[in-house]
mmCIF file of C-alpha atoms in Angstrom:
data_model
loop_
_atom_site.group_PDB
_atom_site.id
_atom_site.type_symbol
_atom_site.label_atom_id
_atom_site.label_comp_id
_atom_site.label_asym_id
_atom_site.label_seq_id
_atom_site.Cartn_x
_atom_site.Cartn_y
_atom_site.Cartn_z
ATOM 1 C CA ILE A 1 0.000 0.000 0.000
ATOM 2 C CA ASP A 2 1.427 3.409 -0.945
ATOM 3 C CA GLU A 3 1.814 6.417 1.376
ATOM 4 C CA ARG A 4 -1.008 8.443 -0.183
ATOM 5 C CA THR A 5 -3.490 5.606 0.244
ATOM 6 C CA LEU A 6 -2.386 5.086 3.823
ATOM 7 C CA TYR A 7 -2.694 8.800 4.617
ATOM 8 C CA PHE A 8 -6.037 9.085 2.838
ATOM 9 C CA ASP A 9 -7.454 6.085 4.711
ATOM 10 C CA PHE A 10 -6.247 7.484 8.036
ATOM 11 C CA LEU A 11 -7.869 10.899 7.487
ATOM 12 C CA TYR A 12 -10.999 9.380 5.950
ATOM 13 C CA ILE A 13 -11.964 7.691 9.226
ATOM 14 C CA ASN A 14 -12.604 10.989 11.046
ATOM 15 C CA PHE A 15 -14.015 12.602 7.919
ATOM 16 C CA LYS A 16 -16.739 9.932 7.659
ATOM 17 C CA GLN A 17 -17.683 10.464 11.293
ATOM 18 C CA SER A 18 -17.783 14.263 11.028
ATOM 19 C CA TYR A 19 -19.389 14.577 7.589
ATOM 20 C CA ALA A 20 -21.431 11.375 7.275
ATOM 21 C CA GLU A 21 -24.179 12.806 5.062
ATOM 22 C CA TYR A 22 -21.822 14.583 2.652
ATOM 23 C CA GLU A 23 -19.569 11.530 2.537
ATOM 24 C CA ALA A 24 -22.449 9.208 1.654
ATOM 25 C CA ASP A 25 -24.158 11.554 -0.816
ATOM 26 C CA THR A 26 -21.182 13.005 -2.679
ATOM 27 C CA PHE A 27 -17.615 12.453 -1.494
ATOM 28 C CA SER A 28 -17.583 8.658 -1.666
ATOM 29 C CA ARG A 29 -18.699 8.823 -5.324
ATOM 30 C CA LEU A 30 -15.984 11.349 -6.159
ATOM 31 C CA CYS A 31 -13.434 9.077 -4.513
ATOM 32 C CA GLU A 32 -14.253 6.235 -6.883
ATOM 33 C CA SER A 33 -11.793 7.974 -9.187
ATOM 34 C CA PRO A 34 -8.247 7.113 -8.043
ATOM 35 C CA VAL A 35 -7.034 10.435 -9.453
ATOM 36 C CA PHE A 36 -9.544 12.422 -7.394
ATOM 37 C CA ARG A 37 -8.908 10.256 -4.343
ATOM 38 C CA HIS A 38 -5.112 10.693 -4.347
ATOM 39 C CA GLU A 39 -5.072 14.364 -5.361
ATOM 40 C CA THR A 40 -8.086 16.582 -4.595
ATOM 41 C CA GLY A 41 -9.683 14.081 -2.216
ATOM 42 C CA LEU A 42 -6.555 13.851 -0.091
ATOM 43 C CA ALA A 43 -6.204 17.647 -0.158
ATOM 44 C CA VAL A 44 -9.821 18.035 1.013
ATOM 45 C CA LEU A 45 -9.244 15.641 3.897
ATOM 46 C CA ARG A 46 -6.070 17.481 4.908
ATOM 47 C CA VAL A 47 -7.786 20.889 4.831
ATOM 48 C CA LEU A 48 -10.678 19.642 6.927
ATOM 49 C CA ALA A 49 -8.255 17.939 9.327
ATOM 50 C CA LEU A 50 -6.559 21.330 9.771
ATOM 51 C CA THR A 51 -9.912 22.543 11.142
ATOM 52 C CA ARG A 52 -10.174 19.373 13.256
ATOM 53 C CA ASN A 53 -13.239 18.634 11.134
ATOM 54 C CA THR A 54 -15.152 21.548 12.665
ATOM 55 C CA TYR A 55 -15.720 23.434 9.392
ATOM 56 C CA LYS A 56 -19.369 22.924 8.413
ATOM 57 C CA ASN A 57 -19.314 23.213 4.601
ATOM 58 C CA PRO A 58 -17.139 20.404 3.178
ATOM 59 C CA ALA A 59 -18.654 20.810 -0.298
ATOM 60 C CA MET A 60 -17.129 24.281 -0.443
ATOM 61 C CA VAL A 61 -13.659 22.902 0.280
ATOM 62 C CA VAL A 62 -14.016 20.570 -2.710
ATOM 63 C CA GLU A 63 -15.338 23.379 -4.876
ATOM 64 C CA CYS A 64 -12.575 25.814 -3.899
ATOM 65 C CA LEU A 65 -9.793 23.291 -4.440
ATOM 66 C CA LEU A 66 -11.149 22.178 -7.813
ATOM 67 C CA ALA A 67 -11.801 25.722 -9.016
ATOM 68 C CA GLN A 68 -8.663 27.659 -8.272
ATOM 69 C CA ASN A 69 -6.082 25.966 -6.135
ATOM 70 C CA LEU A 70 -4.243 23.359 -8.220
ATOM 71 C CA HIS A 71 -0.858 24.255 -6.718
ATOM 72 C CA LEU A 72 -2.338 23.891 -3.234
ATOM 73 C CA VAL A 73 -3.862 20.523 -4.141
ATOM 74 C CA GLN A 74 -0.429 19.366 -5.306
ATOM 75 C CA GLU A 75 1.176 20.560 -2.065
ATOM 76 C CA LEU A 76 -1.412 18.893 0.143
ATOM 77 C CA ALA A 77 -1.406 15.683 -1.883
ATOM 78 C CA GLY A 78 2.375 15.435 -1.814
ATOM 79 C CA SER A 79 2.726 15.552 -5.595
ATOM 80 C CA THR A 80 5.010 18.570 -5.968
ATOM 81 C CA VAL A 81 8.574 18.459 -7.186
ATOM 82 C CA GLY A 82 11.061 19.127 -4.430
ATOM 83 C CA PRO A 83 10.941 18.714 -0.677
ATOM 84 C CA GLN A 84 7.637 18.147 1.067
ATOM 85 C CA ILE A 85 6.664 21.080 3.275
ATOM 86 C CA MET A 86 5.628 20.350 6.858
ATOM 87 C CA ILE A 87 3.911 23.357 8.421
ATOM 88 C CA TYR A 88 4.434 23.584 12.163
ATOM 89 C CA TYR A 89 1.379 25.063 13.884
ATOM 90 C CA GLY A 90 -0.576 24.534 10.649
ATOM 91 C CA PRO A 91 -3.820 23.498 12.381
ATOM 92 C CA ASP A 92 -3.691 26.510 14.708
ATOM 93 C CA PHE A 93 -2.904 28.811 11.788
ATOM 94 C CA PHE A 94 -5.745 27.515 9.636
ATOM 95 C CA ARG A 95 -8.455 26.823 12.205
ATOM 96 C CA MET A 96 -7.910 30.066 14.117
ATOM 97 C CA GLY A 97 -7.392 31.912 10.841
ATOM 98 C CA LEU A 98 -10.870 30.907 9.667
ATOM 99 C CA GLY A 99 -12.282 32.705 12.687
ATOM 100 C CA GLU A 100 -15.847 32.255 13.873
ATOM 101 C CA ASP A 101 -17.627 31.624 10.540
ATOM 102 C CA LEU A 102 -17.334 27.850 10.279
ATOM 103 C CA LYS A 103 -20.752 27.468 8.614
ATOM 104 C CA ASP A 104 -19.540 29.676 5.763
ATOM 105 C CA LYS A 105 -22.592 29.205 3.538
ATOM 106 C CA ASP A 106 -21.146 31.146 0.581
ATOM 107 C CA GLY A 107 -17.652 29.676 0.985
ATOM 108 C CA LEU A 108 -15.875 33.045 0.889
ATOM 109 C CA ASN A 109 -14.216 32.484 4.251
ATOM 110 C CA MET A 110 -12.763 29.143 3.128
ATOM 111 C CA ARG A 111 -11.759 30.534 -0.262
ATOM 112 C CA ASP A 112 -9.770 33.316 1.399
ATOM 113 C CA ALA A 113 -8.244 30.974 3.982
ATOM 114 C CA LEU A 114 -7.134 28.562 1.242
ATOM 115 C CA GLU A 115 -5.581 31.452 -0.658
ATOM 116 C CA ALA A 116 -3.695 32.374 2.522
ATOM 117 C CA LEU A 117 -2.483 28.795 2.926
ATOM 118 C CA GLY A 118 -1.406 28.858 -0.720
ATOM 119 C CA LEU A 119 0.573 32.042 -0.101
ATOM 120 C CA VAL A 120 2.440 30.330 2.742
ATOM 121 C CA TYR A 121 3.343 27.380 0.505
ATOM 122 C CA GLN A 122 4.360 29.716 -2.334
ATOM 123 C CA ALA A 123 6.678 31.689 -0.039
ATOM 124 C CA ALA A 124 8.372 28.454 0.997
ATOM 125 C CA ARG A 125 8.628 27.207 -2.609
ATOM 126 C CA ARG A 126 10.411 30.414 -3.624
ATOM 127 C CA ILE A 127 13.153 29.411 -1.180
ATOM 128 C CA LEU A 128 13.130 25.715 -2.032
ATOM 129 C CA VAL A 129 14.033 26.273 -5.675
ATOM 130 C CA PHE A 130 17.593 26.527 -4.320
ATOM 131 C CA ALA A 131 17.484 23.199 -2.466
ATOM 132 C CA GLU A 132 20.118 20.724 -3.553
ATOM 133 C CA SER A 133 17.863 17.718 -3.067
ATOM 134 C CA GLY A 134 14.146 17.179 -3.196
ATOM 135 C CA ASN A 135 14.085 14.045 -1.114
ATOM 136 C CA TYR A 136 13.456 15.436 2.360
ATOM 137 C CA GLN A 137 10.892 17.264 4.434
ATOM 138 C CA TYR A 138 11.204 21.030 4.819
ATOM 139 C CA GLN A 139 9.901 22.242 8.185
ATOM 140 C CA LEU A 140 8.174 25.622 8.125
ATOM 141 C CA ASN A 141 7.186 27.298 11.383
ATOM 142 C CA VAL A 142 4.165 29.611 11.081
ATOM 143 C CA SER A 143 3.960 30.545 14.784
ATOM 144 C CA PRO A 144 4.421 34.281 14.039
ATOM 145 C CA LEU A 145 1.188 34.145 12.028
ATOM 146 C CA VAL A 146 -0.580 32.297 14.843
ATOM 147 C CA SER A 147 0.631 34.964 17.289
ATOM 148 C CA ALA A 148 -0.795 37.717 15.063
ATOM 149 C CA ILE A 149 -4.169 35.944 14.950
ATOM 150 C CA LYS A 150 -4.191 35.545 18.735
ATOM 151 C CA LYS A 151 -3.214 39.175 19.209
ATOM 152 C CA ALA A 152 -6.203 40.314 17.131
ATOM 153 C CA GLY A 153 -8.528 38.342 19.410
ATOM 154 C CA LYS A 154 -12.230 39.019 18.891
ATOM 155 C CA GLU A 155 -11.402 41.573 16.197
ATOM 156 C CA TRP A 156 -10.126 38.811 13.871
ATOM 157 C CA ARG A 157 -12.074 38.849 10.567
ATOM 158 C CA GLY A 158 -11.481 35.279 9.418
ATOM 159 C CA GLY A 159 -10.181 34.134 6.042
ATOM 160 C CA GLU A 160 -10.163 37.613 4.538
ATOM 161 C CA GLN A 161 -7.789 38.912 7.202
ATOM 162 C CA LEU A 162 -5.725 35.706 7.063
ATOM 163 C CA LYS A 163 -5.149 36.313 3.354
ATOM 164 C CA GLU A 164 -4.126 39.913 4.059
ATOM 165 C CA LEU A 165 -1.743 38.737 6.785
ATOM 166 C CA CYS A 166 -0.006 36.315 4.424
ATOM 167 C CA GLN A 167 0.341 38.646 1.419
ATOM 168 C CA ASP A 168 3.898 39.837 2.029
ATOM 169 C CA ILE A 169 5.420 37.163 4.249
ATOM 170 C CA LYS A 170 9.028 36.117 3.884
ATOM 171 C CA ILE A 171 10.763 32.977 5.054
ATOM 172 C CA LYS A 172 13.972 32.945 7.076
ATOM 173 C CA ASN A 173 15.822 29.632 6.559
ATOM 174 C CA ASN A 174 18.631 27.775 8.167
ATOM 175 C CA SER A 175 21.774 27.417 6.054
ATOM 176 C CA LEU A 176 20.848 23.908 4.868
ATOM 177 C CA ILE A 177 17.401 25.002 3.669
ATOM 178 C CA THR A 178 15.767 22.270 5.747
ATOM 179 C CA GLU A 179 13.726 24.509 8.026
ATOM 180 C CA GLY A 180 12.439 28.030 8.144
ATOM 181 C CA ILE A 181 10.199 30.423 9.989
ATOM 182 C CA VAL A 182 7.707 32.906 8.612
ATOM 183 C CA GLU A 183 8.619 36.563 8.937
ATOM 184 C CA MET A 184 6.008 39.281 8.559
ATOM 185 C CA PRO A 185 6.732 42.777 7.256
#
């Protein structure tokens, strides 16, 4: 059994418990395609796991990832060229970054939060083009972003503000380009 299947199966257990109706009505049919299952399906499960499966509109995650976030799907599915990026404090960054609107009927909150997550990956990829090998895991610490979200407290505006926060981030690396930390302007 390959790593993607193993990871998918692991995440799928909690997904089925949290989103039973959506899983039965829609997601299980989409996952009949091995391509969907190992790419977009795995990305969907990872995004929802970042929220600890508390986000209430899983159909919007699928829609957002299929519509405009191919590079993010590749990152989350582990199909990019180069080192895999492990985001330390990723669940805190994403779940807290979404803010209070977890029902998100129109999906705008999730769309903006996914764009923010994409900006984080893109900032890291700009650095990783100089990596000498692609066969390792790059560790990216996003705790400065989490601190900014916490500092905003009740004034935090969700995905829209998360996207604004991530617009101009930079990454400070170690000399081996194996780990880095987000720096904000």
